[in-house]
Coordinates of N, CA and C and ligand atoms in Angstrom, one line a residue:
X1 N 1.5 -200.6 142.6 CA 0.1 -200.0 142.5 C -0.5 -199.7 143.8
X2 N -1.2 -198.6 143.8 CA -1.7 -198.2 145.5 C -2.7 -199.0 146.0
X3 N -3.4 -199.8 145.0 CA -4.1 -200.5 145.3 C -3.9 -201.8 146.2
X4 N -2.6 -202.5 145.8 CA -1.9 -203.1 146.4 C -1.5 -202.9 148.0
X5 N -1.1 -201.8 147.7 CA 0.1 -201.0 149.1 C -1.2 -200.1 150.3
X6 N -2.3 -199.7 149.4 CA -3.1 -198.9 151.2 C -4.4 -200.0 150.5
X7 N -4.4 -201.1 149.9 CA -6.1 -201.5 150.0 C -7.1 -200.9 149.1
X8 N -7.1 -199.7 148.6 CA -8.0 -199.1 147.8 C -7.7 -198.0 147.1
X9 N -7.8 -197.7 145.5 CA -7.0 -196.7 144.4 C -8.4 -195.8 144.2
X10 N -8.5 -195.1 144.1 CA -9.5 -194.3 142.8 C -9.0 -194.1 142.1
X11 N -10.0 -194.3 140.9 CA -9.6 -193.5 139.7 C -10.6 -192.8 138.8
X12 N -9.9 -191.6 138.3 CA -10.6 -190.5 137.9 C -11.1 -190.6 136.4
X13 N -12.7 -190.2 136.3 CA -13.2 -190.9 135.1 C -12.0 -190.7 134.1
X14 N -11.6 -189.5 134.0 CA -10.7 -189.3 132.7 C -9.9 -190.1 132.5
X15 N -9.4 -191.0 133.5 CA -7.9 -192.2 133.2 C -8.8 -193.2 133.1
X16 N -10.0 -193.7 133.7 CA -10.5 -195.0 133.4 C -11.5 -195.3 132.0
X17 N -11.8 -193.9 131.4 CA -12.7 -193.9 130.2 C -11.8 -194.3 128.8
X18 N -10.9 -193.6 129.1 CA -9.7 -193.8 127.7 C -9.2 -195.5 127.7
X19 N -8.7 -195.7 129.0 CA -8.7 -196.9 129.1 C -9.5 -197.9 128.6
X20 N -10.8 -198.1 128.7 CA -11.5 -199.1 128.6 C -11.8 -199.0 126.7
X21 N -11.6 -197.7 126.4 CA -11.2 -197.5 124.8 C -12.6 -198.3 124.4
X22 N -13.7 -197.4 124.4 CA -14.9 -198.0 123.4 C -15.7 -197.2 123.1
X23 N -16.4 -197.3 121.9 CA -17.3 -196.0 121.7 C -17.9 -195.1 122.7
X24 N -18.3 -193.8 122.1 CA -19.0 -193.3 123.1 C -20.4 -193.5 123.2
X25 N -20.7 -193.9 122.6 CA -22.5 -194.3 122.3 C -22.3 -195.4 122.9
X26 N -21.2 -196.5 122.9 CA -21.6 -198.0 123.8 C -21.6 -197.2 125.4
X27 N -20.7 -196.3 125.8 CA -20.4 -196.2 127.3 C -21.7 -195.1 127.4
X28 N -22.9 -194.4 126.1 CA -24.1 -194.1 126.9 C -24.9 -195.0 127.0
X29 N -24.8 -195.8 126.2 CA -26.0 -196.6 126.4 C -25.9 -197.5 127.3
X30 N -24.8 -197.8 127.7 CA -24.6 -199.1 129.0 C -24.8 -198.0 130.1
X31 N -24.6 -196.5 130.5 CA -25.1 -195.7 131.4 C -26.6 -195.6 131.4
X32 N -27.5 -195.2 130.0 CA -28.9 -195.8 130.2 C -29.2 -196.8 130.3
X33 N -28.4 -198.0 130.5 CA -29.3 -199.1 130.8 C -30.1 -199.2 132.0
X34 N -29.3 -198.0 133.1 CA -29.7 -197.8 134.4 C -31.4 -197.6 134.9
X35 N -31.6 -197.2 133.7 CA -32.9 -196.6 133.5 C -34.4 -197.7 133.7
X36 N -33.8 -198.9 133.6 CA -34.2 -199.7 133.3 C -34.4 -201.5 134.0
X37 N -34.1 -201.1 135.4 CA -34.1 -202.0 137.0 C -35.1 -202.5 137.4
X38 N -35.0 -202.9 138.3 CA -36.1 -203.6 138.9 C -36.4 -203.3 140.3
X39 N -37.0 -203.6 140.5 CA -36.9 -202.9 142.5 C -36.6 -204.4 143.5
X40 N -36.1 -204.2 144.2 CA -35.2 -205.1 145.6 C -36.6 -205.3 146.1
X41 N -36.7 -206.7 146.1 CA -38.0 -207.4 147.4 C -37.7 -207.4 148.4
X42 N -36.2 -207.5 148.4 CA -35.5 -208.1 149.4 C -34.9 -207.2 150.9
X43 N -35.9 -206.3 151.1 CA -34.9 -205.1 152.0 C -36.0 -205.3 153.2
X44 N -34.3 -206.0 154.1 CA -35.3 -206.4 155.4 C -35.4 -204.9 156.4
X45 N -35.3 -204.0 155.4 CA -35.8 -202.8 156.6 C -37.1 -202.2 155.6
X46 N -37.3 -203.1 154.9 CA -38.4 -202.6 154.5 C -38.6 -201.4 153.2
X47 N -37.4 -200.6 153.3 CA -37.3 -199.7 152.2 C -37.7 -200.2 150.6
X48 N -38.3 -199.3 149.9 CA -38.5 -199.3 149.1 C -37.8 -198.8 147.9
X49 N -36.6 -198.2 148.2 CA -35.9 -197.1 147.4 C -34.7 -197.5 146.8
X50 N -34.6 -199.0 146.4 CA -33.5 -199.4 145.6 C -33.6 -200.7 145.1
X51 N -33.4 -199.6 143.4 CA -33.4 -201.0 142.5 C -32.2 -201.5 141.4
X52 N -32.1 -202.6 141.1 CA -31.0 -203.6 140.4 C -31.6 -204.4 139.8
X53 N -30.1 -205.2 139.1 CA -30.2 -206.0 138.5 C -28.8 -206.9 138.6
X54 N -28.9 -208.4 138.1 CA -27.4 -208.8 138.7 C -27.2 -209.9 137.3
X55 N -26.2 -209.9 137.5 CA -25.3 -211.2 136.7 C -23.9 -211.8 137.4
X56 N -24.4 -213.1 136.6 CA -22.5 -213.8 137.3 C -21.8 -214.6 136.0
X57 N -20.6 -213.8 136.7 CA -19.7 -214.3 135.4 C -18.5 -215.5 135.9
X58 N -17.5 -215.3 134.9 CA -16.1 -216.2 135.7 C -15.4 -215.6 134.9
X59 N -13.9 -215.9 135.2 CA -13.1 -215.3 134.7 C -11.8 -216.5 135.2
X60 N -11.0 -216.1 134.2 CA -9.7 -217.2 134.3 C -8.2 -216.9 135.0
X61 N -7.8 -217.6 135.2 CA -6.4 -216.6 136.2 C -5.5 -216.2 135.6
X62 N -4.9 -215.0 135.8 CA -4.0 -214.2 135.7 C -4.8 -213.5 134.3
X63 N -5.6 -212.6 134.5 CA -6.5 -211.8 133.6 C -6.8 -212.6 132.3
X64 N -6.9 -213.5 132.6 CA -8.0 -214.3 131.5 C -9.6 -214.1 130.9
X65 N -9.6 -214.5 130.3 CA -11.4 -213.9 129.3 C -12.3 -214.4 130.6
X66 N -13.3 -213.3 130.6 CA -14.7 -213.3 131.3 C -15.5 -213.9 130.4
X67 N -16.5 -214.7 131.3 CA -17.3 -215.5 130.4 C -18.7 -214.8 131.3
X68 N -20.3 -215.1 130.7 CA -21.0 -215.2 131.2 C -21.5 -216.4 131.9
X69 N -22.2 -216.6 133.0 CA -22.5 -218.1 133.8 C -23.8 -218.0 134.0
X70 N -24.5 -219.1 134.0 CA -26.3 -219.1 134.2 C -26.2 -218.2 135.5
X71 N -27.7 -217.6 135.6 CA -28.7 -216.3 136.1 C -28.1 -217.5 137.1
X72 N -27.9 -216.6 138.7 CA -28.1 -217.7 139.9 C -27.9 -216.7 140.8
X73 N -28.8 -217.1 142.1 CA -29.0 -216.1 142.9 C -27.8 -215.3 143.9
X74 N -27.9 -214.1 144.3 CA -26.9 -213.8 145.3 C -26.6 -214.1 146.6
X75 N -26.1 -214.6 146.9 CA -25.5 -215.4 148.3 C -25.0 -214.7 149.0
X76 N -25.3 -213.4 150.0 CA -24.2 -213.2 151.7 C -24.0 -213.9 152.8
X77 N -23.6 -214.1 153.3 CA -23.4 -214.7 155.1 C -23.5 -213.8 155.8
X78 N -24.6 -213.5 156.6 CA -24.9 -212.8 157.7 C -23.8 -212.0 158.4
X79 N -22.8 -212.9 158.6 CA -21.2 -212.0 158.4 C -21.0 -210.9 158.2
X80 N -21.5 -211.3 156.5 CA -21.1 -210.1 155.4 C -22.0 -208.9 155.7
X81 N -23.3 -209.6 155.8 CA -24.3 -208.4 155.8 C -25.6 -208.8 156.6
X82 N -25.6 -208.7 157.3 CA -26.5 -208.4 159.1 C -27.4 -208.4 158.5
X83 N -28.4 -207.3 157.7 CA -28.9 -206.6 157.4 C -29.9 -207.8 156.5
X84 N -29.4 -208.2 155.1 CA -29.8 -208.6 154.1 C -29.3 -210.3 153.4
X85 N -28.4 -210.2 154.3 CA -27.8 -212.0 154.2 C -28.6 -213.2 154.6
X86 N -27.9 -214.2 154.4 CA -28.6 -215.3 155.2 C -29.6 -216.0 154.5
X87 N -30.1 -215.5 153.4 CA -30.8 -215.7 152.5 C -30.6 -215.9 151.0
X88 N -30.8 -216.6 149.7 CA -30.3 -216.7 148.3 C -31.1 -215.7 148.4
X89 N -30.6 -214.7 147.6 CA -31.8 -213.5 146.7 C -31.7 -213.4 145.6
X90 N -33.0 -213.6 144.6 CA -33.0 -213.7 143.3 C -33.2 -212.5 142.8
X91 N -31.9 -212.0 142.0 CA -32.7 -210.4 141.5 C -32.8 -210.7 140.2
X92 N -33.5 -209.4 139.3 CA -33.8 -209.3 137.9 C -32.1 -209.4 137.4
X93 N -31.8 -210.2 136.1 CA -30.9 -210.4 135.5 C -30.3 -209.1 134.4
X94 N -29.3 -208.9 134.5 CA -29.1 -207.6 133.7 C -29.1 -208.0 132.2
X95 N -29.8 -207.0 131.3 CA -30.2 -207.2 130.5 C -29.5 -208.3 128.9
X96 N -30.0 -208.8 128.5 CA -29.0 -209.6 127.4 C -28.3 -208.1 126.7
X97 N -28.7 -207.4 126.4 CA -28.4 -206.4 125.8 C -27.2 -205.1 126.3
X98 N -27.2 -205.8 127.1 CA -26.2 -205.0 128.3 C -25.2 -205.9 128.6
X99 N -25.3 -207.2 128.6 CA -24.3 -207.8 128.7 C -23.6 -208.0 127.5
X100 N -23.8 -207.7 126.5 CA -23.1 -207.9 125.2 C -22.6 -206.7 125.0
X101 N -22.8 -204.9 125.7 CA -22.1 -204.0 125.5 C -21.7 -204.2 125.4
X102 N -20.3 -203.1 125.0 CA -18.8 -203.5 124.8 C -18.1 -202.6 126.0
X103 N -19.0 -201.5 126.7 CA -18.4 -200.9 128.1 C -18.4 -201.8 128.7
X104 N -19.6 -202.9 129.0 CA -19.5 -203.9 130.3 C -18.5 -204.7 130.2
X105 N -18.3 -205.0 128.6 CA -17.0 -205.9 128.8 C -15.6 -205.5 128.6
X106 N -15.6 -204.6 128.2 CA -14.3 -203.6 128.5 C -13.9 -203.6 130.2
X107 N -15.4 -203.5 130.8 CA -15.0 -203.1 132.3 C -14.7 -204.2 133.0
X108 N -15.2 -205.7 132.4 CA -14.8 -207.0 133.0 C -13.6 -207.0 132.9
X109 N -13.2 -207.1 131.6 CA -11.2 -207.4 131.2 C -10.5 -206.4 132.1
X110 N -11.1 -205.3 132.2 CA -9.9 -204.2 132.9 C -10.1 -204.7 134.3
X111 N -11.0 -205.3 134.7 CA -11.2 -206.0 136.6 C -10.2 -207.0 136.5
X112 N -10.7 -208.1 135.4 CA -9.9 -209.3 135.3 C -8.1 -209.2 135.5
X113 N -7.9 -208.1 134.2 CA -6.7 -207.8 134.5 C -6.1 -207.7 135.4
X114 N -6.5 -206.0 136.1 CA -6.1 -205.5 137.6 C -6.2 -206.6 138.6
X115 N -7.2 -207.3 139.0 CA -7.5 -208.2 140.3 C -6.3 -209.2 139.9
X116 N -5.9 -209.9 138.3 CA -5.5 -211.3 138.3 C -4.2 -210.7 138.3
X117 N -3.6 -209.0 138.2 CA -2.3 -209.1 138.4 C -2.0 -209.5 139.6
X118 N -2.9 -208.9 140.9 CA -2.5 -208.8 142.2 C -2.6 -210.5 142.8
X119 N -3.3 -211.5 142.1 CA -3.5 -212.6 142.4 C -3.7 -213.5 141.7
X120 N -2.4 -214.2 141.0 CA -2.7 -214.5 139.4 C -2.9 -216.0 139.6
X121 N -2.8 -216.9 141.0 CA -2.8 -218.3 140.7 C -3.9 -218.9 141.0
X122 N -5.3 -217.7 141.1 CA -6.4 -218.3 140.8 C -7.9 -217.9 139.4
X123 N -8.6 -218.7 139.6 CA -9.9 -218.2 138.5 C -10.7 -217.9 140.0
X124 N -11.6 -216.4 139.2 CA -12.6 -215.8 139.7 C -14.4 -216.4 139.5
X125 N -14.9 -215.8 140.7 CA -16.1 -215.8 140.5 C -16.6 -214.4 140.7
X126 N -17.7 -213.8 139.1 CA -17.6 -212.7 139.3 C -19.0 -212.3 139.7
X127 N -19.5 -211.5 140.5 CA -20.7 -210.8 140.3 C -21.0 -209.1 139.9
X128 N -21.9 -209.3 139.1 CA -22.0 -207.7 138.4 C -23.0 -207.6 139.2
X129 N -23.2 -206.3 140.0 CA -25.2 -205.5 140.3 C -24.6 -203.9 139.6
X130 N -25.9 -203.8 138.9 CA -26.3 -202.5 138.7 C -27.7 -202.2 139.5
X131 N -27.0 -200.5 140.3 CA -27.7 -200.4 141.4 C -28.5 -198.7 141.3
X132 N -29.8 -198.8 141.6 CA -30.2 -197.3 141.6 C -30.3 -197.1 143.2
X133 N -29.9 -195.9 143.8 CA -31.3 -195.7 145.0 C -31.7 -194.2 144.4
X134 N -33.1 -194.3 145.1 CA -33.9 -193.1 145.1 C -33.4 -192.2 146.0
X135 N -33.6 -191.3 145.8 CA -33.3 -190.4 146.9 C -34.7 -190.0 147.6
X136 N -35.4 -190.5 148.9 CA -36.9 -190.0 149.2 C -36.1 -189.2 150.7
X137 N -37.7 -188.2 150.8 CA -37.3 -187.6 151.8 C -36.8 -188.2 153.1
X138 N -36.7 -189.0 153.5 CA -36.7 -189.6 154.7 C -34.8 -190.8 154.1
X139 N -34.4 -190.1 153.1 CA -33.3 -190.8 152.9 C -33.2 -192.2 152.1
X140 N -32.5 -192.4 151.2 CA -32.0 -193.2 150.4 C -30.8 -194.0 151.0
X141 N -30.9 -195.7 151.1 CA -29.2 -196.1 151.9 C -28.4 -196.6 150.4
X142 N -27.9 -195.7 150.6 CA -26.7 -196.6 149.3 C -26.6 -197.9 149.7
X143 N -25.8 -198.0 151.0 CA -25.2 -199.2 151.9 C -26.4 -199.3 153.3
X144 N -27.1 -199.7 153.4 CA -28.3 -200.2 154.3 C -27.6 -200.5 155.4
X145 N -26.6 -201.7 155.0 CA -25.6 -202.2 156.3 C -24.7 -201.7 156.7
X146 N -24.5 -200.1 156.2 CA -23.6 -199.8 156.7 C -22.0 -199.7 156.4
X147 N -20.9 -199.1 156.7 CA -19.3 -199.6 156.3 C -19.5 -201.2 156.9
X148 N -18.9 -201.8 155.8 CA -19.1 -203.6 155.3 C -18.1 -203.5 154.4
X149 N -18.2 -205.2 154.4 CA -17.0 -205.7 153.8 C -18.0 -206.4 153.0
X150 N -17.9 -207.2 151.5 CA -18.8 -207.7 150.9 C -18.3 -208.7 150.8
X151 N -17.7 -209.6 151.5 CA -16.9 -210.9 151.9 C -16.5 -211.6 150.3
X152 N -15.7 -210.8 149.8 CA -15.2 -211.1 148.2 C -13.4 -210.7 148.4
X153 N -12.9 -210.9 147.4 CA -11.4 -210.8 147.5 C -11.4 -209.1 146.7
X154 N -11.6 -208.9 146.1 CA -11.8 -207.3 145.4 C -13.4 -206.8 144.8
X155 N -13.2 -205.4 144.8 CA -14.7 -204.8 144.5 C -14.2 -203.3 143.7
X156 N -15.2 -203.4 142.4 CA -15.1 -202.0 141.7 C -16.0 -201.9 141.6
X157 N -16.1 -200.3 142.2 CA -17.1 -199.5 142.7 C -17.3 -198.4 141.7
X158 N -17.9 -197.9 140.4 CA -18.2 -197.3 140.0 C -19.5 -196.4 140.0
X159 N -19.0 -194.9 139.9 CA -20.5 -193.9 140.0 C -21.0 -194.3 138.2
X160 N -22.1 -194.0 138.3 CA -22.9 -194.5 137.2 C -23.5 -192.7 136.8
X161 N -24.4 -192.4 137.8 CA -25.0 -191.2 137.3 C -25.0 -190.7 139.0
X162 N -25.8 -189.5 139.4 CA -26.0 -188.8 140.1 C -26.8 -187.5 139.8
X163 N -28.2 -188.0 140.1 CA -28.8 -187.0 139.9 C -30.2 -186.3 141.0
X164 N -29.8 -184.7 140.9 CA -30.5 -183.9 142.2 C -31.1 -184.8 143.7
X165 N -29.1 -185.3 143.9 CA -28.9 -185.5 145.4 C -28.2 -185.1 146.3
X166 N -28.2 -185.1 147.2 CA -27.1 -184.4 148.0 C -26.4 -185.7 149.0
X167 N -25.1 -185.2 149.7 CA -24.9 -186.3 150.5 C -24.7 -187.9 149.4
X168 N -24.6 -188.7 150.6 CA -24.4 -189.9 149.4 C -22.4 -190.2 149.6
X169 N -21.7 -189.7 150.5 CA -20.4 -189.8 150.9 C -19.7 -191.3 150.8
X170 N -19.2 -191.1 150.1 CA -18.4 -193.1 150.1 C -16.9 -192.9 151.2
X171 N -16.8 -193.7 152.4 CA -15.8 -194.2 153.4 C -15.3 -195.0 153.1
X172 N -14.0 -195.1 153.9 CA -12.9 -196.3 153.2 C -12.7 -196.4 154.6
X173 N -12.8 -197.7 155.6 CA -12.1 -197.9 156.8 C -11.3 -198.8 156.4
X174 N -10.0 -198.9 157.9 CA -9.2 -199.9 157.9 C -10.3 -201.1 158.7
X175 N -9.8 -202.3 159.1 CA -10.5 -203.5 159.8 C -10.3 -203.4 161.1
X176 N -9.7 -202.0 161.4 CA -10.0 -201.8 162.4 C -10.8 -200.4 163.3
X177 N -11.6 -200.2 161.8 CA -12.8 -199.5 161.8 C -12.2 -198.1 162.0
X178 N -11.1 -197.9 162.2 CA -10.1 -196.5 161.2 C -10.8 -196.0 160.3
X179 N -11.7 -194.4 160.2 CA -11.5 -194.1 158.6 C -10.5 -193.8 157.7
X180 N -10.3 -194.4 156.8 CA -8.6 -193.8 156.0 C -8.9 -193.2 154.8
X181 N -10.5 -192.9 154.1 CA -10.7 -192.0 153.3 C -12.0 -191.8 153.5
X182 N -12.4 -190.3 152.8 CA -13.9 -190.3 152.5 C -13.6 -189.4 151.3
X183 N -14.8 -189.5 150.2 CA -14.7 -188.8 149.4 C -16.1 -188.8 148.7
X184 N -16.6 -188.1 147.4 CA -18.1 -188.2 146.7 C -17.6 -188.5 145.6
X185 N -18.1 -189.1 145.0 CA -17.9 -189.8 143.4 C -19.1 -189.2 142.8
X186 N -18.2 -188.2 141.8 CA -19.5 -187.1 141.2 C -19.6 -187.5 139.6
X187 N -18.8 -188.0 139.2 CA -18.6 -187.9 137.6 C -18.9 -189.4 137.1
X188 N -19.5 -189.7 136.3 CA -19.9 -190.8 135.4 C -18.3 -191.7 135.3
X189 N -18.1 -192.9 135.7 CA -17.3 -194.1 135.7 C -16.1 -193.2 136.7
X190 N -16.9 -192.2 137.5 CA -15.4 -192.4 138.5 C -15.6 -193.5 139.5
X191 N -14.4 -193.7 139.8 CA -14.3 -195.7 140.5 C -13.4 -195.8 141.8
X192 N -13.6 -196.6 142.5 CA -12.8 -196.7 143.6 C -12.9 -198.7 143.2
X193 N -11.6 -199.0 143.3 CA -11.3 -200.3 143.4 C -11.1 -200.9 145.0
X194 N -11.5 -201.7 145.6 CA -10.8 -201.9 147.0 C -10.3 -203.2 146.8
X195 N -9.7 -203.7 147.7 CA -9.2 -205.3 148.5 C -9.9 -205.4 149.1
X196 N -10.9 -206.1 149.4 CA -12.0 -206.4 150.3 C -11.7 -207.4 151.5
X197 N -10.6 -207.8 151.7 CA -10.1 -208.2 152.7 C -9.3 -207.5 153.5
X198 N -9.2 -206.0 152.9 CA -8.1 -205.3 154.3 C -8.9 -203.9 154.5
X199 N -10.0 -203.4 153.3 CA -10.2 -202.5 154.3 C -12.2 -202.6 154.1
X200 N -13.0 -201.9 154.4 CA -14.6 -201.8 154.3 C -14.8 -200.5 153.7
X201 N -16.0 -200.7 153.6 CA -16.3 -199.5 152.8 C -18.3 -199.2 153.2
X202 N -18.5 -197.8 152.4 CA -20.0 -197.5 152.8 C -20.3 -196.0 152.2
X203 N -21.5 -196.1 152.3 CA -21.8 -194.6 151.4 C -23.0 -194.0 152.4
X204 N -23.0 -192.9 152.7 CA -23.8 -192.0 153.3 C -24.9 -192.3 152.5
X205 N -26.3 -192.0 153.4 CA -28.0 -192.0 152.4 C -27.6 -190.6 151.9
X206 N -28.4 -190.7 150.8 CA -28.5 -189.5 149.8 C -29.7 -188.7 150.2
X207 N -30.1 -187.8 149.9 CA -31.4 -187.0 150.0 C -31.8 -186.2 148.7
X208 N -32.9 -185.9 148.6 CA -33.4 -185.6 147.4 C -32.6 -183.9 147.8
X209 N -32.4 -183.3 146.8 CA -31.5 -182.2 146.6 C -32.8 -180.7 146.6
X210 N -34.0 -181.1 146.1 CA -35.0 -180.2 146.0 C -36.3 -181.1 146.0
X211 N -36.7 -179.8 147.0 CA -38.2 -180.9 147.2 C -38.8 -181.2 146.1
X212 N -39.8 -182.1 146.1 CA -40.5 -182.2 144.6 C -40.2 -182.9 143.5
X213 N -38.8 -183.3 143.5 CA -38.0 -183.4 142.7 C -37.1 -184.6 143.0
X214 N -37.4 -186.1 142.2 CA -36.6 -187.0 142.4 C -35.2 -187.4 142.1
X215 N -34.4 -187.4 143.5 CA -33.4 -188.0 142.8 C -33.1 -189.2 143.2
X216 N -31.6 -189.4 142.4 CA -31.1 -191.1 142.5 C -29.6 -190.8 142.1
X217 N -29.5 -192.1 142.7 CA -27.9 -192.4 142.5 C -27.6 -193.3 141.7
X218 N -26.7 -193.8 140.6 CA -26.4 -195.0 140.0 C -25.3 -195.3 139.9
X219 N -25.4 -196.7 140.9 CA -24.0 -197.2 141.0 C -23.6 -198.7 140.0
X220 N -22.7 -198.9 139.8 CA -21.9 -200.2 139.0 C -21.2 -201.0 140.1
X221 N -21.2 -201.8 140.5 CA -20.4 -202.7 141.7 C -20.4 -203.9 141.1
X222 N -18.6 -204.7 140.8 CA -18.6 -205.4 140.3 C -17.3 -206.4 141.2
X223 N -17.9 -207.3 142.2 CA -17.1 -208.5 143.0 C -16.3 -209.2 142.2
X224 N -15.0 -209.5 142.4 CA -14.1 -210.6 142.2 C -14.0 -211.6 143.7
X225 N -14.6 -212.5 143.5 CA -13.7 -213.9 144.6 C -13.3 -214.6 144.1
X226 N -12.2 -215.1 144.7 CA -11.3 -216.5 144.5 C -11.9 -217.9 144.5
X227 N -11.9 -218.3 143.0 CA -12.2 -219.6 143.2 C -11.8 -220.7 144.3
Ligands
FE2_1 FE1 -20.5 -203.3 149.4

């Protein structure tokens, strides 16, 4: 699998939607749930332009059932993120109703799976954020911190929505700050999987597409670490 061999796969909504095999009314309504966030207190640059919500799960080794785990806050090491670490940050919990879709858990098992083939002799710690930014004139940061590593053992990165923005570019460096891809994720559940220990990643600020006119981005980012 490529994901294995260069560090990070895309994949194109059309192969990852059949896959996950669930209604289509569950994969809109877990897309509207986006609608429905909270806004980030926590942005030490002060922005106002990006909102979520989080949950933490577990998962068992070698693609074992995902479970849900009590609401508890997100943890970086300054390491990880300069920017926003260093601190527990309590966000709004993703909805009970949303965790019971059958896309979000479709989309757990298919992580569970993938991640527990490549590293089957441990249990996961998982974290879900569902993420909006705004697009305002002065720019939206997808990634605040910049190409980062999110100090986890894997990360799937799903586009959610995209709407009247421009820009917003997702990079793939090697660790030695090499870029080895760039691309835009335009279509609803197209995904980029990475290894978060071999290469980084980051997304250009977005901008609103027409003045007047708000847009936003909606992303799905879902951490695997090693127990
Ligand atoms: Fe990240």
């Amino acid at each position: 699998m490529k994901l294995a061999k260069s560090g990070f796969v895309r994949i194109p909504s059309d192969t990852l939607i059949p896959n996950l095999d669930v209604p289509e009314e569950e994969l809109a309504s877990f897309i509207n749930s986006w609608n429905d966030l909270s806004s980030d207190t926590y942005m030490a640059d002060g922005g106002d332009y990006r909102l979520r919500r989080h949950a933490t799960f577990s998962a068992a080794r070698s693609g074992g059932p995902v479970q849900l785990e009590q609401h508890q806050p997100h943890y970086q090491t300054t390491n990880y993120n300069s920017l926003n670490g260093g601190v527990k940050r309590h966000f709004a919990p993703v909805k009970h109703e949303t965790v019971e879709n059958l896309a979000l858990k479709a989309i757990l098992t298919f992580c569970s799976r993938t991640f527990g083939s490549l590293s089957p002799l441990n249990d996961w710690h998982i974290e879900l954020h569902q993420f909006r930014i705004l697009a305002k004139e002065n720019a939206g940061k997808p990634t605040p911190e910049g190409v980062h590593q999110d100090g986890v053992d894997f990360v799937m990165m799903s586009l959610i929505s995209r709407e009247s923005v421009i820009d917003g570019e997702t990079r793939v460096h090697d660790l030695n700050g090499n870029e080895v891809a760039r691309f835009t994720l335009t279509k609803p559940m197209e995904t980029v999987l990475v290894n978060d220990r071999r290469v980084a990643h980051g997304v250009t600020p977005i901008l609103p597409a027409k003045v007047g006119v708000s847009g936003y981005r909606d992303m799905l980012v879902v951490t695997f670490k090693r127990k």
